[in-house]
Amino acid sequence: MTHSLHRYGTVESQKHDFVWFMYQAKGVNDVNSVEKGLQFIEVVEKYGSENWGDVRTGCKLEHGVEKIKENLTDRSRLRGVFTSKEQVLNFLKDIKERDLGQSVIIAGLLDEIIDACKEAGLKPHTMNYSLGIWGKKELLPEDDVLAITTMCGHHMISSGIVEKNLKLVREGKKSAEKAAKEMAVLCPCGIFNQVRAEKILKEGQEQ
Amino acid sequence: MAVINHEKCIGCETCIPYCPVNAFKKVENQKKVYVDQDICTKCNVCIRGNVCPVDAIEDDNYETFDSTFQHVLSDPTTSLKGSSVPGRGTEEMKTNDVTARFKKGEYGICIDMGRPGIGVRLRDAEKVAMAVAAAGMELEGPECTPLAQLMTDLNTGKLQDDVLDLNILSIIVEGKCSPDKVGDVLKALQKVEKEIDTVFSLGIVARVDENGHSPIIDTIEELGIPKPVRGKLNVGLGRPLID
C-alpha cells in the first residue's frame, strides 16, 4: 500500500501532516505483535497522535483507544498521524529506546522526516519518493478538495462529500471541526488528519 | 456489492456524494436511487459508513471471482487470499529493513493506478504494466502484489482478457529495475500517461545513504520531472535488520 505517500497540498500545509506506521513482516517478526502494538499505542498517545487506528477495527476517533486495544491481534498494523515534527522526533526517540523490532515508517515532507530520523539517532534505510500525479489530470477535483481526499489514500473519502462539506461550512450550516471529524471516521486506517482538514475547510470558508 | 432496496429507498439522495466513483444515480422519473454496477468498485464505503438514513443500501453476495477481486482490492478492511496485508495486499517498502525486498543498487517502482480518487479499468492498468515491462521493469509476482494474479505473462504485463473492463478503486503496478533502466521506465511512463483514461500516482523506492539521499533524484531531474518533496521513510528499526 502507498496510501500515505501521495498527499496533496502546499508545502506549508504539509508541514503539519506526518503519518506513522508500525509494521511486522509475515514470517519474520510477526510473533508477540500484540504486546508490541500496546507499547506503540502507549508511545503515540504519550506524544498526542491526533488520530490513529487499526484498519480491522477502525480509527480512534470513531471507536476509541480501548476498543482498538482489545481487538489487537498479531496481524494488526497500527498507523496514525502527527501534526508536528516535534511529535515525530519524540516518538522516534522513544520507540528507538524500546527496541521493539517492528518496522517503523514515517511519511511526510522529505526534509522534515530525514531531519527527524537523524536527530533521533537513526540511520535512514529505504525511501519511497512521491513523484506526484500522472495521466488524465483534468479528471481531478479542485486543489482544496484533493488536499482533503488524499489524506485517505484508500479513497474512502469521496470528492463529492468533501465538496458538500466545504459548501456547508462556507454557508455556516456546519462547523469545520464537525465536518472534519465526520470525514475522518470514513477512513478506517486512522491516517486521516482531521486537524489539517479542519484548517483547509476554514480556509475555504474565508474564501 | 452495494445495491439499493427500492422498497426502503425514500429518494433523499443523501448517499450520492459519498460514493468515491459516482456510481450512485437517480432513477429517472422516480424518487429513487440506484447503483450503477458497471461503475461500482465494491469498496463498500456506503455500507460501512451507514450513510443511508433508512438502511436501504444492502451488501449483495460476491459470487464471482471478478466481483470478489474488485471488492478486496477496493475495500481496505478486507484481505486478498494468500496475503495477510489488508487492502491492496502489498507491503511495498514498509518492511524492507527486515525483508530486503528492495536491495541496494535497484529501484522499486509503485504505480498506483486510479489514484487519487478516480478509479481504474484494468485495461489501463494493463497498458501501463506492458509499457514499463517493455522498458525494462521486472514486474513483481503474485506472491508480492495482487495485480500479478491476473497476468497471463509476467514478462510482458499482459492481463487475462476477461478482466480488462473491471473497474477498481485503485491497484498497484509494482516492479523493480536496475539503475541503468530506470530512466527508460520513467520515459515509458511519460509516454503512456497520455494514452490512459485515468490517473496514477507514482512512487520510486530506493535504499538511501546515512543522510537519507539517493542518486535517483538526479535521474528524476534530468528527465524534467519535478523534484519530489514528499516521501515515506523506513527508519531501519525492524529486527533482524538487513542492512
Short mmCIF file of C-alpha atoms in Angstrom, two decimals:
data_model
loop_
_atom_site.label_atom_id
_atom_site.label_comp_id
_atom_site.label_asym_id
_atom_site.label_seq_id
_atom_site.Cartn_x
_atom_site.Cartn_y
_atom_site.Cartn_z
CA MET A 1 0.00 0.00 0.00
CA THR A 2 1.14 3.52 -0.70
CA HIS A 3 -1.88 5.16 0.82
CA SER A 4 0.03 7.61 2.99
CA LEU A 5 2.60 8.72 0.44
CA HIS A 6 0.84 10.83 -2.15
CA ARG A 7 -0.79 13.54 -0.06
CA TYR A 8 -1.60 16.66 -2.00
CA GLY A 9 -1.34 20.30 -0.97
CA THR A 10 1.07 23.15 -0.38
CA VAL A 11 4.40 22.55 1.32
CA GLU A 12 3.27 24.85 4.15
CA SER A 13 0.13 22.77 4.71
CA GLN A 14 2.09 19.51 4.65
CA LYS A 15 4.45 20.76 7.37
CA HIS A 16 1.66 19.84 9.74
CA ASP A 17 0.95 16.39 8.38
CA PHE A 18 3.00 13.28 9.20
CA VAL A 19 1.93 9.65 9.04
CA TRP A 20 3.49 6.96 11.27
CA PHE A 21 3.28 3.18 10.85
CA MET A 22 4.15 0.08 12.83
CA TYR A 23 4.58 -2.95 10.59
CA GLN A 24 5.58 -6.53 11.14
CA ALA A 25 6.64 -8.75 8.26
CA LYS A 26 4.83 -12.03 7.74
CA GLY A 27 7.05 -14.90 8.86
CA VAL A 28 9.87 -12.63 10.01
CA ASN A 29 8.91 -10.68 13.12
CA ASP A 30 5.17 -11.21 13.48
CA VAL A 31 5.22 -13.04 16.83
CA ASN A 32 4.03 -11.28 20.02
CA SER A 33 2.89 -8.32 17.97
CA VAL A 34 0.01 -7.60 20.35
CA GLU A 35 2.34 -6.70 23.23
CA LYS A 36 4.46 -4.58 20.91
CA GLY A 37 1.35 -2.94 19.49
CA LEU A 38 0.24 -1.97 23.00
CA GLN A 39 3.61 -0.34 23.58
CA PHE A 40 3.28 1.57 20.30
CA ILE A 41 -0.12 2.79 21.40
CA GLU A 42 1.32 3.93 24.72
CA VAL A 43 4.01 5.92 22.90
CA VAL A 44 1.80 7.56 20.26
CA GLU A 45 -0.75 8.52 22.89
CA LYS A 46 2.02 9.97 25.06
CA TYR A 47 3.03 12.30 22.22
CA GLY A 48 -0.52 13.14 21.23
CA SER A 49 -1.10 11.37 17.91
CA GLU A 50 -4.27 13.15 16.78
CA ASN A 51 -5.76 10.14 15.01
CA TRP A 52 -4.68 6.53 14.58
CA GLY A 53 -6.20 3.12 14.12
CA ASP A 54 -6.09 -0.48 13.05
CA VAL A 55 -7.89 -0.99 9.75
CA ARG A 56 -9.58 -4.16 11.05
CA THR A 57 -11.30 -2.19 13.84
CA GLY A 58 -11.29 1.38 12.61
CA CYS A 59 -9.91 4.69 13.81
CA LYS A 60 -9.54 6.13 17.29
CA LEU A 61 -11.93 8.98 16.53
CA GLU A 62 -14.75 6.52 15.89
CA HIS A 63 -14.01 3.60 18.22
CA GLY A 64 -11.78 4.98 20.99
CA VAL A 65 -8.44 3.72 22.26
CA GLU A 66 -9.71 0.84 24.41
CA LYS A 67 -11.72 -0.89 21.69
CA ILE A 68 -8.77 -0.87 19.30
CA LYS A 69 -6.52 -2.26 22.05
CA GLU A 70 -8.99 -5.06 22.80
CA ASN A 71 -9.16 -6.08 19.14
CA LEU A 72 -5.40 -6.15 18.52
CA THR A 73 -4.04 -9.36 17.03
CA ASP A 74 -0.62 -10.45 15.80
CA ARG A 75 -1.79 -9.38 12.33
CA SER A 76 -2.72 -5.82 13.33
CA ARG A 77 -0.88 -2.98 11.67
CA LEU A 78 -1.11 0.31 13.52
CA ARG A 79 -0.86 3.68 11.83
CA GLY A 80 -1.80 7.25 12.51
CA VAL A 81 -0.92 10.92 12.24
CA PHE A 82 1.13 13.57 13.96
CA THR A 83 0.81 17.26 13.22
CA SER A 84 4.31 18.46 14.18
CA LYS A 85 7.92 17.48 13.62
CA GLU A 86 8.49 17.68 17.37
CA GLN A 87 5.97 14.88 17.94
CA VAL A 88 7.68 12.76 15.28
CA LEU A 89 11.09 13.32 16.86
CA ASN A 90 9.91 12.41 20.36
CA PHE A 91 8.07 9.36 19.02
CA LEU A 92 11.17 8.10 17.16
CA LYS A 93 13.45 8.60 20.16
CA ASP A 94 11.07 6.71 22.43
CA ILE A 95 10.47 3.83 20.01
CA LYS A 96 14.21 3.54 19.36
CA GLU A 97 14.83 3.26 23.10
CA ARG A 98 12.24 0.46 23.42
CA ASP A 99 13.81 -1.51 20.53
CA LEU A 100 10.62 -3.45 19.76
CA GLY A 101 11.91 -4.89 16.48
CA GLN A 102 8.95 -3.83 14.33
CA SER A 103 9.45 -1.78 11.18
CA VAL A 104 8.69 1.89 11.70
CA ILE A 105 7.85 4.19 8.83
CA ILE A 106 7.26 7.95 8.71
CA ALA A 107 5.68 9.74 5.75
CA GLY A 108 5.89 13.49 5.25
CA LEU A 109 7.98 16.23 3.67
CA LEU A 110 11.40 14.78 2.80
CA ASP A 111 13.49 17.38 4.61
CA GLU A 112 11.41 17.10 7.76
CA ILE A 113 11.34 13.32 8.03
CA ILE A 114 15.04 12.90 7.22
CA ASP A 115 15.94 15.54 9.82
CA ALA A 116 13.74 13.90 12.45
CA CYS A 117 15.26 10.50 11.72
CA LYS A 118 18.82 11.79 12.03
CA GLU A 119 18.07 13.88 15.12
CA ALA A 120 16.66 10.76 16.77
CA GLY A 121 19.96 8.97 16.09
CA LEU A 122 18.54 6.64 13.45
CA LYS A 123 20.05 5.64 10.13
CA PRO A 124 17.52 6.07 7.29
CA HIS A 125 17.02 2.76 5.48
CA THR A 126 14.63 2.94 2.50
CA MET A 127 12.68 5.80 0.96
CA ASN A 128 9.62 5.79 -1.25
CA TYR A 129 9.69 9.11 -3.15
CA SER A 130 6.41 10.58 -4.34
CA LEU A 131 6.64 11.70 -7.96
CA GLY A 132 3.10 13.05 -7.90
CA ILE A 133 0.06 12.51 -10.07
CA TRP A 134 0.32 11.49 -13.72
CA GLY A 135 -2.16 10.82 -16.51
CA LYS A 136 -5.51 12.45 -17.21
CA LYS A 137 -5.28 15.14 -14.55
CA GLU A 138 -8.29 17.03 -15.91
CA LEU A 139 -10.41 14.39 -14.15
CA LEU A 140 -9.20 15.58 -10.74
CA PRO A 141 -11.23 17.84 -8.44
CA GLU A 142 -10.15 21.28 -7.21
CA ASP A 143 -6.93 21.62 -5.17
CA ASP A 144 -8.61 22.13 -1.78
CA VAL A 145 -10.80 19.06 -2.36
CA LEU A 146 -7.81 16.98 -3.41
CA ALA A 147 -5.84 18.09 -0.35
CA ILE A 148 -8.56 16.52 1.81
CA THR A 149 -9.40 13.39 -0.21
CA THR A 150 -5.73 12.35 -0.45
CA MET A 151 -5.47 12.18 3.33
CA CYS A 152 -7.30 8.86 3.00
CA GLY A 153 -5.15 7.11 0.45
CA HIS A 154 -7.66 4.30 0.00
CA HIS A 155 -10.16 6.83 -1.41
CA MET A 156 -12.78 6.20 1.23
CA ILE A 157 -13.48 9.93 1.32
CA SER A 158 -15.04 10.99 -1.96
CA SER A 159 -14.60 14.36 -3.63
CA GLY A 160 -18.41 14.64 -3.52
CA ILE A 161 -18.59 14.54 0.26
CA VAL A 162 -15.67 16.99 0.59
CA GLU A 163 -17.37 19.41 -1.82
CA LYS A 164 -20.62 19.09 0.13
CA ASN A 165 -18.86 19.78 3.43
CA LEU A 166 -16.93 22.73 2.00
CA LYS A 167 -20.27 24.20 0.92
CA LEU A 168 -21.96 23.58 4.28
CA VAL A 169 -19.04 25.13 6.18
CA ARG A 170 -18.93 28.11 3.82
CA GLU A 171 -22.67 28.66 4.35
CA GLY A 172 -22.27 28.40 8.13
CA LYS A 173 -24.51 25.31 8.30
CA LYS A 174 -21.82 23.05 9.78
CA SER A 175 -18.65 23.75 11.75
CA ALA A 176 -15.32 22.93 10.13
CA GLU A 177 -14.42 20.79 13.15
CA LYS A 178 -17.59 18.69 12.88
CA ALA A 179 -17.18 18.24 9.13
CA ALA A 180 -13.53 17.20 9.51
CA LYS A 181 -14.35 14.60 12.18
CA GLU A 182 -17.28 13.20 10.17
CA MET A 183 -14.98 12.65 7.21
CA ALA A 184 -12.23 11.18 9.40
CA VAL A 185 -14.37 8.23 10.50
CA LEU A 186 -14.81 7.17 6.86
CA CYS A 187 -11.09 6.33 6.80
CA PRO A 188 -10.73 3.07 8.75
CA CYS A 189 -6.92 3.18 8.86
CA GLY A 190 -6.86 6.26 11.08
CA ILE A 191 -4.40 8.23 8.94
CA PHE A 192 -6.84 10.99 8.04
CA ASN A 193 -5.53 14.22 9.59
CA GLN A 194 -8.69 15.90 10.81
CA VAL A 195 -6.71 18.85 12.21
CA ARG A 196 -5.33 19.72 8.77
CA ALA A 197 -8.73 19.04 7.18
CA GLU A 198 -10.40 21.48 9.58
CA LYS A 199 -7.85 24.15 8.63
CA ILE A 200 -8.46 23.60 4.90
CA LEU A 201 -12.23 23.79 5.43
CA LYS A 202 -11.82 27.05 7.36
CA GLU A 203 -9.66 28.49 4.58
CA GLY A 204 -12.47 27.58 2.16
CA GLN A 205 -14.90 29.42 4.41
CA GLU A 206 -12.76 32.56 4.33
CA GLN A 207 -12.62 32.49 0.54
CA MET B 1 -21.53 -5.07 -3.89
CA ALA B 2 -23.86 -2.30 -2.86
CA VAL B 3 -27.44 -2.49 -4.08
CA ILE B 4 -30.40 -0.27 -3.19
CA ASN B 5 -33.53 -1.86 -1.78
CA HIS B 6 -36.21 0.16 -3.56
CA GLU B 7 -38.83 -0.95 -1.04
CA LYS B 8 -36.92 1.11 1.53
CA CYS B 9 -35.34 3.89 -0.56
CA ILE B 10 -37.04 7.26 0.02
CA GLY B 11 -35.05 9.06 -2.69
CA CYS B 12 -33.44 11.55 -0.30
CA GLU B 13 -30.16 11.28 -2.27
CA THR B 14 -28.07 11.52 0.92
CA CYS B 15 -25.93 8.62 -0.33
CA ILE B 16 -24.97 10.11 -3.69
CA PRO B 17 -21.97 12.28 -2.67
CA TYR B 18 -20.38 9.55 -0.54
CA CYS B 19 -19.51 7.28 -3.46
CA PRO B 20 -15.83 7.73 -4.47
CA VAL B 21 -16.58 6.85 -8.12
CA ASN B 22 -20.04 8.42 -8.53
CA ALA B 23 -21.82 5.09 -9.01
CA PHE B 24 -24.99 6.24 -7.22
CA LYS B 25 -27.51 7.62 -9.73
CA LYS B 26 -31.04 8.96 -9.60
CA VAL B 27 -33.69 6.74 -11.19
CA GLU B 28 -35.27 8.77 -13.96
CA ASN B 29 -38.80 9.98 -13.19
CA GLN B 30 -38.82 8.24 -9.81
CA LYS B 31 -37.82 9.34 -6.32
CA LYS B 32 -35.29 6.53 -6.05
CA VAL B 33 -31.55 5.97 -6.32
CA TYR B 34 -29.73 3.03 -7.91
CA VAL B 35 -26.13 1.82 -8.04
CA ASP B 36 -24.59 1.54 -11.49
CA GLN B 37 -22.89 -1.85 -11.13
CA ASP B 38 -20.61 -1.21 -14.09
CA ILE B 39 -19.05 1.69 -12.20
CA CYS B 40 -19.32 0.41 -8.60
CA THR B 41 -15.95 -0.83 -7.33
CA LYS B 42 -17.45 -2.72 -4.36
CA CYS B 43 -15.46 -0.56 -1.91
CA ASN B 44 -18.46 -0.62 0.48
CA VAL B 45 -17.77 2.82 1.91
CA CYS B 46 -21.53 3.43 1.63
CA ILE B 47 -22.30 0.36 3.74
CA ARG B 48 -19.57 0.74 6.36
CA GLY B 49 -20.33 4.45 6.71
CA ASN B 50 -24.05 3.84 7.35
CA VAL B 51 -24.78 6.72 5.04
CA CYS B 52 -28.42 5.79 4.32
CA PRO B 53 -30.92 7.12 6.88
CA VAL B 54 -33.35 4.23 6.20
CA ASP B 55 -30.81 1.40 5.72
CA ALA B 56 -31.76 0.90 2.08
CA ILE B 57 -28.19 0.12 0.94
CA GLU B 58 -27.56 -3.59 1.13
CA ASP B 59 -24.48 -5.71 0.57
CA ASP B 60 -25.04 -8.29 -2.16
CA ASN B 61 -23.14 -11.55 -2.43
CA TYR B 62 -19.80 -11.81 -4.15
CA GLU B 63 -20.45 -14.85 -6.30
CA THR B 64 -17.80 -14.45 -8.96
CA PHE B 65 -14.03 -14.14 -8.87
CA ASP B 66 -14.31 -10.75 -10.60
CA SER B 67 -16.61 -9.21 -8.00
CA THR B 68 -14.58 -10.67 -5.13
CA PHE B 69 -11.35 -9.32 -6.63
CA GLN B 70 -12.91 -5.89 -7.13
CA HIS B 71 -14.22 -5.86 -3.57
CA VAL B 72 -10.98 -6.94 -1.91
CA LEU B 73 -8.85 -4.51 -3.89
CA SER B 74 -11.21 -1.60 -3.32
CA ASP B 75 -12.11 -2.18 0.34
CA PRO B 76 -9.11 -1.74 2.68
CA THR B 77 -10.79 -3.64 5.52
CA THR B 78 -10.51 -6.95 3.66
CA SER B 79 -7.55 -9.09 2.63
CA LEU B 80 -6.75 -10.89 -0.57
CA LYS B 81 -6.42 -14.66 -0.28
CA GLY B 82 -2.75 -15.53 0.07
CA SER B 83 -1.89 -12.20 1.63
CA SER B 84 -2.11 -11.10 5.25
CA VAL B 85 -1.97 -7.46 4.25
CA PRO B 86 -5.33 -5.66 4.25
CA GLY B 87 -6.32 -3.52 1.31
CA ARG B 88 -4.41 -3.88 -1.90
CA GLY B 89 -2.27 -6.56 -0.33
CA THR B 90 1.29 -5.35 -0.66
CA GLU B 91 3.87 -4.47 1.97
CA GLU B 92 5.69 -2.28 -0.56
CA MET B 93 8.80 -0.91 1.29
CA LYS B 94 7.32 -0.73 4.76
CA THR B 95 9.14 -3.84 5.95
CA ASN B 96 12.17 -3.51 3.69
CA ASP B 97 14.52 -3.26 6.67
CA VAL B 98 13.76 -6.91 7.51
CA THR B 99 12.82 -8.37 4.10
CA ALA B 100 15.31 -6.66 1.74
CA ARG B 101 12.66 -6.77 -0.95
CA PHE B 102 14.39 -3.73 -2.48
CA LYS B 103 18.15 -4.12 -2.35
CA LYS B 104 20.98 -1.63 -2.73
CA GLY B 105 21.53 -0.96 -6.42
CA GLU B 106 17.94 -1.48 -7.51
CA TYR B 107 14.84 0.68 -7.58
CA GLY B 108 11.27 -0.21 -6.79
CA ILE B 109 8.52 1.32 -8.91
CA CYS B 110 4.99 1.67 -7.45
CA ILE B 111 2.44 2.89 -9.98
CA ASP B 112 -0.75 3.46 -8.05
CA MET B 113 -3.34 3.24 -10.83
CA GLY B 114 -6.64 5.11 -10.46
CA ARG B 115 -5.37 7.14 -7.63
CA PRO B 116 -6.28 9.68 -6.36
CA GLY B 117 -9.99 9.04 -6.32
CA ILE B 118 -10.71 8.32 -9.99
CA GLY B 119 -10.66 4.53 -10.20
CA VAL B 120 -9.18 2.40 -12.96
CA ARG B 121 -10.38 -0.06 -15.56
CA LEU B 122 -7.90 -2.91 -15.67
CA ARG B 123 -7.47 -2.20 -19.39
CA ASP B 124 -5.50 0.93 -18.40
CA ALA B 125 -3.53 -0.94 -15.74
CA GLU B 126 -2.53 -3.42 -18.45
CA LYS B 127 -1.40 -0.60 -20.79
CA VAL B 128 0.86 0.80 -18.11
CA ALA B 129 2.18 -2.60 -16.99
CA MET B 130 3.04 -3.55 -20.57
CA ALA B 131 4.73 -0.19 -21.21
CA VAL B 132 7.02 -0.42 -18.19
CA ALA B 133 7.76 -4.12 -18.73
CA ALA B 134 8.85 -3.36 -22.30
CA ALA B 135 11.10 -0.60 -20.95
CA GLY B 136 12.94 -2.98 -18.65
CA MET B 137 10.95 -3.09 -15.42
CA GLU B 138 10.74 -6.51 -13.83
CA LEU B 139 7.13 -6.90 -12.67
CA GLU B 140 6.55 -8.32 -9.19
CA GLY B 141 4.94 -11.75 -8.95
CA PRO B 142 1.63 -12.84 -7.41
CA GLU B 143 3.24 -13.58 -4.04
CA CYS B 144 4.02 -9.85 -3.67
CA THR B 145 1.30 -7.94 -5.46
CA PRO B 146 -2.34 -8.66 -6.38
CA LEU B 147 -2.36 -7.44 -9.99
CA ALA B 148 0.12 -10.18 -10.91
CA GLN B 149 -2.56 -12.76 -10.07
CA LEU B 150 -4.39 -11.62 -13.21
CA MET B 151 -1.37 -11.60 -15.52
CA THR B 152 -1.03 -14.25 -18.18
CA ASP B 153 2.59 -13.29 -18.73
CA LEU B 154 4.66 -11.64 -16.03
CA ASN B 155 7.34 -10.74 -18.57
CA THR B 156 5.01 -8.59 -20.66
CA GLY B 157 2.37 -7.47 -18.14
CA LYS B 158 -0.48 -8.88 -20.27
CA LEU B 159 -3.69 -9.47 -18.29
CA GLN B 160 -6.44 -12.01 -18.79
CA ASP B 161 -8.80 -10.67 -21.47
CA ASP B 162 -11.92 -11.29 -19.39
CA VAL B 163 -10.90 -8.88 -16.60
CA LEU B 164 -9.99 -5.83 -18.68
CA ASP B 165 -13.27 -4.00 -18.13
CA LEU B 166 -13.27 -4.39 -14.36
CA ASN B 167 -13.39 -1.07 -12.51
CA ILE B 168 -11.30 -0.92 -9.35
CA LEU B 169 -10.79 1.95 -6.95
CA SER B 170 -7.03 1.55 -7.24
CA ILE B 171 -4.48 -1.13 -7.96
CA ILE B 172 -0.69 -1.00 -7.94
CA VAL B 173 1.58 -1.95 -10.82
CA GLU B 174 4.71 -2.91 -8.92
CA GLY B 175 8.16 -3.88 -10.01
CA LYS B 176 11.86 -3.31 -9.83
CA CYS B 177 14.57 -2.17 -12.17
CA SER B 178 18.30 -1.55 -12.23
CA PRO B 179 19.74 1.99 -12.23
CA ASP B 180 20.59 1.73 -15.95
CA LYS B 181 16.94 1.00 -16.80
CA VAL B 182 15.13 3.43 -14.50
CA GLY B 183 15.40 6.32 -16.98
CA ASP B 184 13.79 4.21 -19.73
CA VAL B 185 11.00 3.16 -17.37
CA LEU B 186 10.25 6.78 -16.45
CA LYS B 187 10.30 7.77 -20.14
CA ALA B 188 7.83 4.95 -20.87
CA LEU B 189 5.55 6.34 -18.17
CA GLN B 190 5.82 9.83 -19.65
CA LYS B 191 4.55 8.36 -22.93
CA VAL B 192 1.83 6.03 -21.64
CA GLU B 193 0.33 8.64 -19.28
CA LYS B 194 -1.11 10.31 -22.40
CA GLU B 195 -2.81 7.09 -23.51
CA ILE B 196 -4.95 6.26 -20.46
CA ASP B 197 -8.36 7.41 -19.28
CA THR B 198 -7.39 7.73 -15.65
CA VAL B 199 -4.61 8.97 -13.39
CA PHE B 200 -1.88 7.31 -11.41
CA SER B 201 0.33 8.32 -8.51
CA LEU B 202 3.95 7.34 -8.90
CA GLY B 203 6.40 6.29 -6.22
CA ILE B 204 10.04 5.24 -6.54
CA VAL B 205 11.58 3.13 -3.81
CA ALA B 206 15.31 3.41 -3.17
CA ARG B 207 17.78 2.45 -0.48
CA VAL B 208 19.21 5.67 0.92
CA ASP B 209 22.56 6.64 2.45
CA GLU B 210 23.07 7.75 6.06
CA ASN B 211 21.94 11.24 5.07
CA GLY B 212 18.72 9.94 3.56
CA HIS B 213 19.79 10.60 -0.04
CA SER B 214 19.66 8.54 -3.24
CA PRO B 215 21.11 9.23 -6.73
CA ILE B 216 17.64 8.59 -8.18
CA ILE B 217 16.92 12.28 -7.54
CA ASP B 218 19.48 13.23 -10.23
CA THR B 219 17.80 10.94 -12.80
CA ILE B 220 14.41 12.40 -11.98
CA GLU B 221 15.66 15.95 -12.51
CA GLU B 222 17.45 15.03 -15.76
CA LEU B 223 14.11 13.85 -17.19
CA GLY B 224 12.39 17.13 -16.32
CA ILE B 225 10.21 15.50 -13.67
CA PRO B 226 9.59 17.82 -10.70
CA LYS B 227 11.89 17.01 -7.77
CA PRO B 228 9.94 15.16 -5.08
CA VAL B 229 9.14 17.00 -1.86
CA ARG B 230 7.32 14.18 -0.12
CA GLY B 231 8.38 10.69 0.84
CA LYS B 232 7.86 7.72 3.09
CA LEU B 233 10.86 6.63 5.11
CA ASN B 234 11.60 3.27 6.68
CA VAL B 235 13.78 4.32 9.60
CA GLY B 236 15.54 0.96 10.00
CA LEU B 237 14.16 -0.17 13.36
CA GLY B 238 12.94 -3.61 12.22
CA ARG B 239 14.77 -6.67 13.57
CA PRO B 240 16.58 -8.71 12.42
CA LEU B 241 17.86 -5.78 10.35
CA ILE B 242 19.11 -6.43 6.84
CA ASP B 243 21.42 -3.55 6.04
#
